[in-house]
PDB file of C-alpha atoms in Angstrom:
ATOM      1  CA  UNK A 891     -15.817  11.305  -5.480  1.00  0.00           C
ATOM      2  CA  UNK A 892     -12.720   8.933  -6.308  1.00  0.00           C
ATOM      3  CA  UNK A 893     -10.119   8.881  -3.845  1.00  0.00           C
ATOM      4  CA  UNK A 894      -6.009   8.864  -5.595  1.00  0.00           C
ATOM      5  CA  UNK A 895      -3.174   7.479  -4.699  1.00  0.00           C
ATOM      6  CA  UNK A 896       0.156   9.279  -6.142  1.00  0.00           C
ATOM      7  CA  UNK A 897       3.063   7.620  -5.999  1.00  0.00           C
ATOM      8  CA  UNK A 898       6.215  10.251  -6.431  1.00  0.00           C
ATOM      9  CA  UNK A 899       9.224   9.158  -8.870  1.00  0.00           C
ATOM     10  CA  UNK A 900       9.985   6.085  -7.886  1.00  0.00           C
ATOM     11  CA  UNK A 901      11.999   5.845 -10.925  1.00  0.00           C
ATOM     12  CA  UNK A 902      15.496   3.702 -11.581  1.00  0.00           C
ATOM     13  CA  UNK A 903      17.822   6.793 -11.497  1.00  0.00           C
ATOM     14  CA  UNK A 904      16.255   7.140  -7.479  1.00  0.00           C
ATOM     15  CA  UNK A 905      16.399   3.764  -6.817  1.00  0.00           C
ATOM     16  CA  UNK A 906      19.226   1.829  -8.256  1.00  0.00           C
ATOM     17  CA  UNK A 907      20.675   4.652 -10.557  1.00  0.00           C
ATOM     18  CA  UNK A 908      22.393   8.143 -10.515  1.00  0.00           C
ATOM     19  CA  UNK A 909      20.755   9.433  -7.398  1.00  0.00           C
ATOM     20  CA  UNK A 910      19.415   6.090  -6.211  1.00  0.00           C
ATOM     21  CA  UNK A 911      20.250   4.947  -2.493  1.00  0.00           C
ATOM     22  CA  UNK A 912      18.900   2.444  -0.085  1.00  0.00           C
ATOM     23  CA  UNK A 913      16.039   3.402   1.581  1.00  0.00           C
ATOM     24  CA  UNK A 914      14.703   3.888  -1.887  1.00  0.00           C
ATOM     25  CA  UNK A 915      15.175   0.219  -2.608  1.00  0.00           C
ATOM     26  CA  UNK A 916      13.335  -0.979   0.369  1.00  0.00           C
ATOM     27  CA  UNK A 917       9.963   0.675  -0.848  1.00  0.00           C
ATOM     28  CA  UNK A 918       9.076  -1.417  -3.887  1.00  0.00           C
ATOM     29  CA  UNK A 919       7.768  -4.434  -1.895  1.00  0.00           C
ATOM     30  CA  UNK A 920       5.512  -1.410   0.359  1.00  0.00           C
ATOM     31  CA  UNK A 921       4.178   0.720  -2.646  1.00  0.00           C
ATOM     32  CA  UNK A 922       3.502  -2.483  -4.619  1.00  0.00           C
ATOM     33  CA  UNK A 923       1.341  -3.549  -2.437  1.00  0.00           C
ATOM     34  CA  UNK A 924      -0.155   0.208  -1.674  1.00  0.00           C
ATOM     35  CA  UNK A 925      -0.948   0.474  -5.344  1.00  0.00           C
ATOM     36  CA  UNK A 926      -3.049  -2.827  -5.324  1.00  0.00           C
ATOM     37  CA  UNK A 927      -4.232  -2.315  -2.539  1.00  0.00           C
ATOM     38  CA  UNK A 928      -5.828   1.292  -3.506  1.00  0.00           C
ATOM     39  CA  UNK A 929      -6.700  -0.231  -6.969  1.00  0.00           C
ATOM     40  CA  UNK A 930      -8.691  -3.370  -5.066  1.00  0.00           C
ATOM     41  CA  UNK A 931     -10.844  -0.249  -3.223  1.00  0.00           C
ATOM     42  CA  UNK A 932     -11.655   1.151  -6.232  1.00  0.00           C
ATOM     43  CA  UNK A 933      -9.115   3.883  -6.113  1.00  0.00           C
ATOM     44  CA  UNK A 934      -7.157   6.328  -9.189  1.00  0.00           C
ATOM     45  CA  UNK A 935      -3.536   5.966  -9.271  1.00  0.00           C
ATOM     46  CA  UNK A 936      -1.282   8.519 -10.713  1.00  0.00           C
ATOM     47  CA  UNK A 937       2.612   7.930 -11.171  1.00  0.00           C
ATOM     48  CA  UNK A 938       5.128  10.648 -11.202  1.00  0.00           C
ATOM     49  CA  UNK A 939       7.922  10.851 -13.775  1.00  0.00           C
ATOM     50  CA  UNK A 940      10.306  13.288 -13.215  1.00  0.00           C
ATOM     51  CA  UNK A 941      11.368  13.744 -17.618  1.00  0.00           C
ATOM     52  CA  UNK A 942      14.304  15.647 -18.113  1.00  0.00           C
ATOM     53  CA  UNK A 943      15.855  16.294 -21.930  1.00  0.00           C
ATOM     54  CA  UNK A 944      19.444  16.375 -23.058  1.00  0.00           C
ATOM     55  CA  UNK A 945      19.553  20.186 -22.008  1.00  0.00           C
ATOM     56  CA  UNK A 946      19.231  19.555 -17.890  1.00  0.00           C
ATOM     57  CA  UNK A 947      21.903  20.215 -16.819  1.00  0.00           C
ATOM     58  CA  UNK A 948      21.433  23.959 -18.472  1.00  0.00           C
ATOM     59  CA  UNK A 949      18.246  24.271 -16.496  1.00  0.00           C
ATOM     60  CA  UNK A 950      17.866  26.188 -13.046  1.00  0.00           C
ATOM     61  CA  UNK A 951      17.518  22.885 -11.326  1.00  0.00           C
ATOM     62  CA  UNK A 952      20.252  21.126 -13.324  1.00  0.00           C
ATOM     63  CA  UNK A 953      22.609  24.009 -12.083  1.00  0.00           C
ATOM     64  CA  UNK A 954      21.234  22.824  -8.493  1.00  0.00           C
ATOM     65  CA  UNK A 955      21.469  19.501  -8.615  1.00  0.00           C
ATOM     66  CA  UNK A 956      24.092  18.716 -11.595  1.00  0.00           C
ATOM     67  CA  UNK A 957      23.531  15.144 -12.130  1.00  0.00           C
ATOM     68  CA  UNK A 958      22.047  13.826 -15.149  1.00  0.00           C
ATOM     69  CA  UNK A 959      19.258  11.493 -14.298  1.00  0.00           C
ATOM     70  CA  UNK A 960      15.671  10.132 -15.849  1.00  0.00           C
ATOM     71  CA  UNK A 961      16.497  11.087 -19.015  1.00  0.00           C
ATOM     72  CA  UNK A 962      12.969  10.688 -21.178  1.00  0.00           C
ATOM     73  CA  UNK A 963      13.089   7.321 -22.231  1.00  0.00           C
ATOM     74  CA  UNK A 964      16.173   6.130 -20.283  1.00  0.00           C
ATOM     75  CA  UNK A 965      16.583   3.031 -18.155  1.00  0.00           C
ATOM     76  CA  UNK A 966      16.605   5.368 -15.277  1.00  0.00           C
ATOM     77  CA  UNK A 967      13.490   7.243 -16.524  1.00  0.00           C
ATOM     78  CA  UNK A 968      11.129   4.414 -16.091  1.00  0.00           C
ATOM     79  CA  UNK A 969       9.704   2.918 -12.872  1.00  0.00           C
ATOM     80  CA  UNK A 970      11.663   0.669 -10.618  1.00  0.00           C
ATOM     81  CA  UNK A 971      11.269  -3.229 -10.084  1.00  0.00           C
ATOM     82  CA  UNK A 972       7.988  -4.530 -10.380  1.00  0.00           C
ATOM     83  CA  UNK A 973       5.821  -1.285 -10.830  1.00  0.00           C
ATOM     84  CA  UNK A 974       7.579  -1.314 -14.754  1.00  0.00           C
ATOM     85  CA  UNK A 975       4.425  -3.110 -15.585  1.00  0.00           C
ATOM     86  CA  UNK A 976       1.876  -0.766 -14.488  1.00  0.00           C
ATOM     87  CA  UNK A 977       3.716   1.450 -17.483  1.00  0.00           C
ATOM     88  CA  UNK A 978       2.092  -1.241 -19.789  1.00  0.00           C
ATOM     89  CA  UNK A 979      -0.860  -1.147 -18.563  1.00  0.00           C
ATOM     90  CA  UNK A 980      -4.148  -0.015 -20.179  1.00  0.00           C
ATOM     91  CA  UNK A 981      -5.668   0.003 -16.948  1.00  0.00           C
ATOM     92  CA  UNK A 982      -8.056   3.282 -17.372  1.00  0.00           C
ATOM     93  CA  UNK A 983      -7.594   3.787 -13.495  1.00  0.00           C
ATOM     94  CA  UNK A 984      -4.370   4.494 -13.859  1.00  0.00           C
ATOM     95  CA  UNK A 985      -2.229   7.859 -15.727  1.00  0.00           C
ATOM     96  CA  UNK A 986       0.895   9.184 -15.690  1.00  0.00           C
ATOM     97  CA  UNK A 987       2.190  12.426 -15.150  1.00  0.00           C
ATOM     98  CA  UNK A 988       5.941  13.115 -16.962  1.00  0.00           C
ATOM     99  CA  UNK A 989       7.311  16.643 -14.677  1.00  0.00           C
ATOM    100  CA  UNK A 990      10.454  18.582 -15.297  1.00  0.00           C
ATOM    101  CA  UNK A 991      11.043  19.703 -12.314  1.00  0.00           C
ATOM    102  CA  UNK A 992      10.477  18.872  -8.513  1.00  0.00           C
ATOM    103  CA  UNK A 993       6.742  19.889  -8.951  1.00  0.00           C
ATOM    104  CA  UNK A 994       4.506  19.379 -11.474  1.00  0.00           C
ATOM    105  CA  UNK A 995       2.175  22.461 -12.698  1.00  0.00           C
ATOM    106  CA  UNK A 996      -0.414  19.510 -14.278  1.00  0.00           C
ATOM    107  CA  UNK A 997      -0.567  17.120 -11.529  1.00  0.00           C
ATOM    108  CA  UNK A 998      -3.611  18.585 -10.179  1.00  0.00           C
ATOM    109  CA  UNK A 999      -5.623  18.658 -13.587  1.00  0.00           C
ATOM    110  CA  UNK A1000      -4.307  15.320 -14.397  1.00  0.00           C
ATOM    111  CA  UNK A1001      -5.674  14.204 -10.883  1.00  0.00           C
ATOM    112  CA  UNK A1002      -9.249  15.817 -11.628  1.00  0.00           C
ATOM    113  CA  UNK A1003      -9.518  14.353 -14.947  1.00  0.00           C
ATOM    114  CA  UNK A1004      -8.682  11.218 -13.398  1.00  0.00           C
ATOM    115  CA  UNK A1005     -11.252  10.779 -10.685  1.00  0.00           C
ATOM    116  CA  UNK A1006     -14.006  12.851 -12.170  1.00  0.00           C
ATOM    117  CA  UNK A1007     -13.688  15.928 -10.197  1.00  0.00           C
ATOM    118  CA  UNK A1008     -12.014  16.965  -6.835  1.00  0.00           C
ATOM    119  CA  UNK A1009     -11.030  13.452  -5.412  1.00  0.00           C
ATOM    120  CA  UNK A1010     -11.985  13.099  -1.511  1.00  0.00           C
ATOM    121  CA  UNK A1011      -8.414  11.417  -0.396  1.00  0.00           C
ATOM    122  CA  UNK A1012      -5.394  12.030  -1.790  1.00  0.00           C
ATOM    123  CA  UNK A1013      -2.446   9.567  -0.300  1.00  0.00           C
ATOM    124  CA  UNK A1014       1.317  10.825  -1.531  1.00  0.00           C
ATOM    125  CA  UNK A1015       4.173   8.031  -1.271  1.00  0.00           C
ATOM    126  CA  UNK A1016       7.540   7.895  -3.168  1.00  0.00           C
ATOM    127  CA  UNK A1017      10.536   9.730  -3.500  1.00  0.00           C
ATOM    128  CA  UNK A1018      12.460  11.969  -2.353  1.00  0.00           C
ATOM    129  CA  UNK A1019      11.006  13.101   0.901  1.00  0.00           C
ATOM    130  CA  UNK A1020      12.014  16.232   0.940  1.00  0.00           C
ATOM    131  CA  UNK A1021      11.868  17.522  -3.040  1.00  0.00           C
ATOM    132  CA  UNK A1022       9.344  16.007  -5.169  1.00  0.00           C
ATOM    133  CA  UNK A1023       7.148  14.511  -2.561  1.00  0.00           C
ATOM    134  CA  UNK A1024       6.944  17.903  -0.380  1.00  0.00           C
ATOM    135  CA  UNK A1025       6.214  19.626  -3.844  1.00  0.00           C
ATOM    136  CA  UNK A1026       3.845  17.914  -4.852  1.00  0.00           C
ATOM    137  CA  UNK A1027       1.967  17.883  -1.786  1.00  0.00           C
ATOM    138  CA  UNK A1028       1.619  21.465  -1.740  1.00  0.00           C
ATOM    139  CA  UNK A1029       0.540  21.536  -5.182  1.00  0.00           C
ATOM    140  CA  UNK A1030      -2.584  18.990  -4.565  1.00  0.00           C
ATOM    141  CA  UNK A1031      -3.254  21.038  -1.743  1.00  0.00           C
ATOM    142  CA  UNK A1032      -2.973  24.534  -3.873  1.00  0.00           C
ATOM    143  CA  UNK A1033      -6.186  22.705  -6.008  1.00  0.00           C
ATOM    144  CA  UNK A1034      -7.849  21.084  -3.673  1.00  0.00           C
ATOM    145  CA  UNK A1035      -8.901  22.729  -0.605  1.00  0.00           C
ATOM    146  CA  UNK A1036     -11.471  20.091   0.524  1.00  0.00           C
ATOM    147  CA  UNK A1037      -9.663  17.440  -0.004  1.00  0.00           C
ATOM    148  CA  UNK A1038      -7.967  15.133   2.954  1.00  0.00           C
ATOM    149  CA  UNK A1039      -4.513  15.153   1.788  1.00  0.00           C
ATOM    150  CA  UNK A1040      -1.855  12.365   3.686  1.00  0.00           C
ATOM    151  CA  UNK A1041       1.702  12.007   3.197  1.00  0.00           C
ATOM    152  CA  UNK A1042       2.135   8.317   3.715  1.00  0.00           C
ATOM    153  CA  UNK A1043       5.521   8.457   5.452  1.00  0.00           C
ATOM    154  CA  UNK A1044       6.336   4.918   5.950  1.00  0.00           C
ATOM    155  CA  UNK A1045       6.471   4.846   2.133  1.00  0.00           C
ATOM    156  CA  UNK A1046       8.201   7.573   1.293  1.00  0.00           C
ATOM    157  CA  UNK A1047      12.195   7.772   1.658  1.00  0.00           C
ATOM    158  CA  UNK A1048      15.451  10.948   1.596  1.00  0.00           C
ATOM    159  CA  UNK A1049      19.287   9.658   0.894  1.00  0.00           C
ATOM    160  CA  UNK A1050      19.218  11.807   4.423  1.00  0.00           C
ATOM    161  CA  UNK A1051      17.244  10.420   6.787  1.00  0.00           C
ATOM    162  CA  UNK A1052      17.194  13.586   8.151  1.00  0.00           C
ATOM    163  CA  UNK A1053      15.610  15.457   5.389  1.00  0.00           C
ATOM    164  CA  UNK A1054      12.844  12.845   5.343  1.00  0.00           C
ATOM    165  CA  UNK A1055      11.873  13.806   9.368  1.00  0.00           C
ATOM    166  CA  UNK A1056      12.470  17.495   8.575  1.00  0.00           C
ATOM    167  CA  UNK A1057      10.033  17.149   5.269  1.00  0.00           C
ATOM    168  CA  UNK A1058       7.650  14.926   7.376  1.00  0.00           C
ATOM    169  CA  UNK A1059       7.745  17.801  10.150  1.00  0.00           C
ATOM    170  CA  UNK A1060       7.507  20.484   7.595  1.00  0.00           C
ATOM    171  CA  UNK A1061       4.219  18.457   6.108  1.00  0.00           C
ATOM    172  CA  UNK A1062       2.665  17.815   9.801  1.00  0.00           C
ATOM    173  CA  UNK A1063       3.064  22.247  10.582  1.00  0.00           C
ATOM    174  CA  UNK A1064       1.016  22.707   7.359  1.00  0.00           C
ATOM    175  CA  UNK A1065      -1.726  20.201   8.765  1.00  0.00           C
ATOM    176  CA  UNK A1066      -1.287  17.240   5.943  1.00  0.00           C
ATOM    177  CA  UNK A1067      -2.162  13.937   7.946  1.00  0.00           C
ATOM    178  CA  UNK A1068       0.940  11.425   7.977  1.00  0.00           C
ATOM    179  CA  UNK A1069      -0.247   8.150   9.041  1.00  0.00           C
TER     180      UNK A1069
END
């Protein structure tokens, strides 16, 4: 049973572009590191790219949050500072998962198919706190019941600090570990 590591959007457009802000910035060095770190232990590695069209802002979340961002194929769609390259990679270890929304509905199958099965640890990081990382969280957990699920909250980041302690609170009540 593989053990997966998802790291949660951390795309240009949250970091550096439309929506981007700086507690986003201060993550690369930490995930970087995470991601080889989980790779070196023989751990699957799944990044999230939240893939919007030209029609978003038409969209129930566009009308939400009405700013244009990771546009497929943008400068703001691909991954931030030095985790571009893993989008190069052929590394079989690691996949990609392109949502249109806050959660994605093929994580979980994408996350089976990559570790053979249920994986045994699932570690979230990323961004935002409170949005994408929250909803994807619950969706892991909606597929995998016996699976240790951890939000890794030291690598994970809101524009509002605040809605990062709420989310982390939020996680903690519904018994996800957040070391």
């Amino acid at each position: 049973m593989a053990n997966l590591l998802v790291v949660v959007d951390y795309q240009n457009d949250f970091v550096s572009g439309a929506l981007g802000f700086g507690a986003a910035q201060a993550l690369e060095g930490p995930i970087a590191a995470r991601v080889e770190q989980a790779l070196a232990g023989g751990w699957r590695v799944i990044f999230t790219r939240d893939t919007h069209g030209p029609d978003y802002l038409n969209t129930r979340e566009g009308r939400f949050l009405p700013v244009s961002h990771c546009l497929r194929g943008s400068g703001g769609w691909h991954l931030y500072g030095s985790l571009a390259a893993y989008e190069a990679s052929s590394d079989p270890r690691v996949a990609f998962v392109d949502k249109p929304t806050f959660g994605s509905a093929g994580l979980a199958g994408a996350a089976e198919a990559l570790c053979g099965g249920e994986p045994g640890r699932i570690e979230l990081c990323g961004v935002v706190t409170n949005i994408c990382v929250v909803s994807n969280a619950i969706l892991l957990h909606s597929r995998f019941l016996n699976s240790e699920i951890a939000v890794l909250q030291n690598l994970c980041a809101a524009a509002d600090p605040a809605d990062h302690e709420n989310a982390l609170r939020l996680l903690a009540g519904m018994g996800y570990l957040l070391p």
